[in-house]
Amino acid sequence: GVATVFAASIVEISHFGFGGESPAIVYDAKSKRSVVINGQGPAPRAATPALFAAKGKVDSNGPLGATVPAMLDAMAIALSEFGTLRLEQVMAPAIELADGFPMYEFLRHHLTRERKNSEPYASTMRIYYPGGRIPEVGEMFRQPELARTLRAIVDAEKAAWSKAKDRKAAIQAGRDAFYKGEIARRDRKSTRL
């Protein structure tokens, strides 16, 4: 299930993405217990009511319309508490897809509809409209920056695993690479919040 969510966050970006939210319900058949993992991020600390009052609105797109990405956190909890695999294993398909997958019709239509909303954001245009165009159906769509981010998370997990052979600690190290490491510092600079 966690591997599926990671993979879907790469190819179903019309619905959610790796930097988004992913609430989850996990049913443990052994204990006959259901657990809800919130999977919804908080607003960034600097996103105060005063910030939006001055604008007269809350943005629906861009960094001021987003929460802190919670998908990785939710999936790390699900994997750590209810899974048996490591991030390296469950993220492998997502990394492969970030390296490239064939554009499909629904996603192409979505990107066509969202182009005007995306134009104010240079990084969005660079990623989703490479060379200023939307890839044709069947053409490989690549997200190399996202692939690098996923690999950095896996590298942090692998390093922690090689030291202690503790699966939960290794998953936490991968999570921390995203939320506390260089990835977080770089993203804070780019959003200017």
Coordinates of C-alpha atoms in Angstrom, one line a residue, residues 88-184:
E88 CA 14.4 1.8 -0.2
Q89 CA 12.1 -1.0 -1.2
V90 CA 8.8 0.8 -1.3
M91 CA 10.2 3.9 -3.0
A92 CA 12.0 2.1 -5.8
P93 CA 8.9 2.1 -8.2
A94 CA 8.3 5.8 -7.5
I95 CA 11.9 6.6 -8.3
E96 CA 11.7 4.7 -11.5
L97 CA 8.5 6.6 -12.5
A98 CA 10.1 10.0 -11.6
D99 CA 12.9 9.1 -14.0
G100 CA 10.1 8.9 -16.7
F101 CA 6.7 7.5 -17.5
P102 CA 4.6 7.8 -20.6
M103 CA 2.3 10.9 -20.5
Y104 CA -1.3 9.8 -20.5
E105 CA -4.4 11.6 -21.7
F106 CA -6.0 12.5 -18.4
L107 CA -2.8 14.0 -17.0
R108 CA -2.2 15.9 -20.3
H109 CA -5.7 17.5 -20.1
H110 CA -5.1 18.4 -16.4
L111 CA -1.8 20.1 -17.2
T112 CA -3.5 22.0 -20.1
R113 CA -6.3 23.2 -17.7
E114 CA -3.7 24.2 -15.1
R115 CA -1.2 26.0 -17.3
K116 CA -2.5 29.5 -16.6
N117 CA -2.4 28.9 -12.9
S118 CA 1.1 27.5 -13.2
E119 CA 2.6 30.3 -15.2
P120 CA 3.5 32.6 -12.2
Y121 CA 5.8 29.8 -10.8
A122 CA 9.0 29.3 -12.8
S123 CA 9.8 26.0 -11.1
T124 CA 6.3 24.6 -11.8
M125 CA 6.7 25.6 -15.5
R126 CA 10.1 24.0 -15.7
I127 CA 8.9 20.7 -14.2
Y128 CA 5.5 20.2 -15.7
Y129 CA 5.9 22.1 -19.0
P130 CA 9.5 21.2 -20.1
G131 CA 10.7 23.5 -22.8
G132 CA 7.5 25.5 -22.5
R133 CA 5.2 22.7 -23.7
I134 CA 3.1 19.9 -22.4
P135 CA 4.4 16.4 -23.3
E136 CA 2.3 14.6 -25.9
V137 CA 0.4 11.5 -24.9
G138 CA 2.8 8.6 -25.0
E139 CA 5.9 10.9 -24.7
M140 CA 8.1 10.2 -21.7
F141 CA 7.5 12.7 -18.9
R142 CA 10.4 13.1 -16.6
Q143 CA 10.7 14.7 -13.1
P144 CA 14.5 14.6 -12.5
E145 CA 14.5 17.0 -9.5
L146 CA 11.9 14.8 -7.8
A147 CA 13.8 11.7 -8.6
R148 CA 16.9 13.3 -7.0
T149 CA 14.8 14.1 -3.9
L150 CA 13.5 10.6 -3.6
R151 CA 17.0 9.2 -4.0
A152 CA 18.3 11.5 -1.2
I153 CA 15.6 10.2 1.1
V154 CA 16.5 6.6 0.3
D155 CA 20.2 7.4 0.6
A156 CA 19.7 8.7 4.2
E157 CA 17.6 5.7 5.1
K158 CA 20.3 3.3 3.6
A159 CA 23.0 5.0 5.6
A160 CA 21.1 4.7 8.8
W161 CA 20.2 1.1 8.1
S162 CA 23.9 0.2 7.4
K163 CA 24.9 1.6 10.8
A164 CA 22.3 0.0 13.1
K165 CA 20.2 -2.4 11.1
D166 CA 17.1 -0.8 12.8
R167 CA 14.3 -0.6 10.2
K168 CA 12.2 2.0 12.2
A169 CA 15.3 4.2 12.8
A170 CA 16.3 4.0 9.2
I171 CA 12.8 5.0 8.0
Q172 CA 13.0 8.0 10.5
A173 CA 16.3 9.0 9.0
G174 CA 14.8 9.0 5.5
R175 CA 11.9 11.1 6.8
D176 CA 14.3 13.5 8.6
A177 CA 16.3 13.9 5.4
F178 CA 13.2 15.4 3.8
Y179 CA 11.8 17.5 6.7
K180 CA 15.0 18.5 8.5
G181 CA 17.9 18.1 6.1
E182 CA 19.2 19.8 3.0
I183 CA 15.9 19.2 1.1
A184 CA 14.0 21.1 3.7

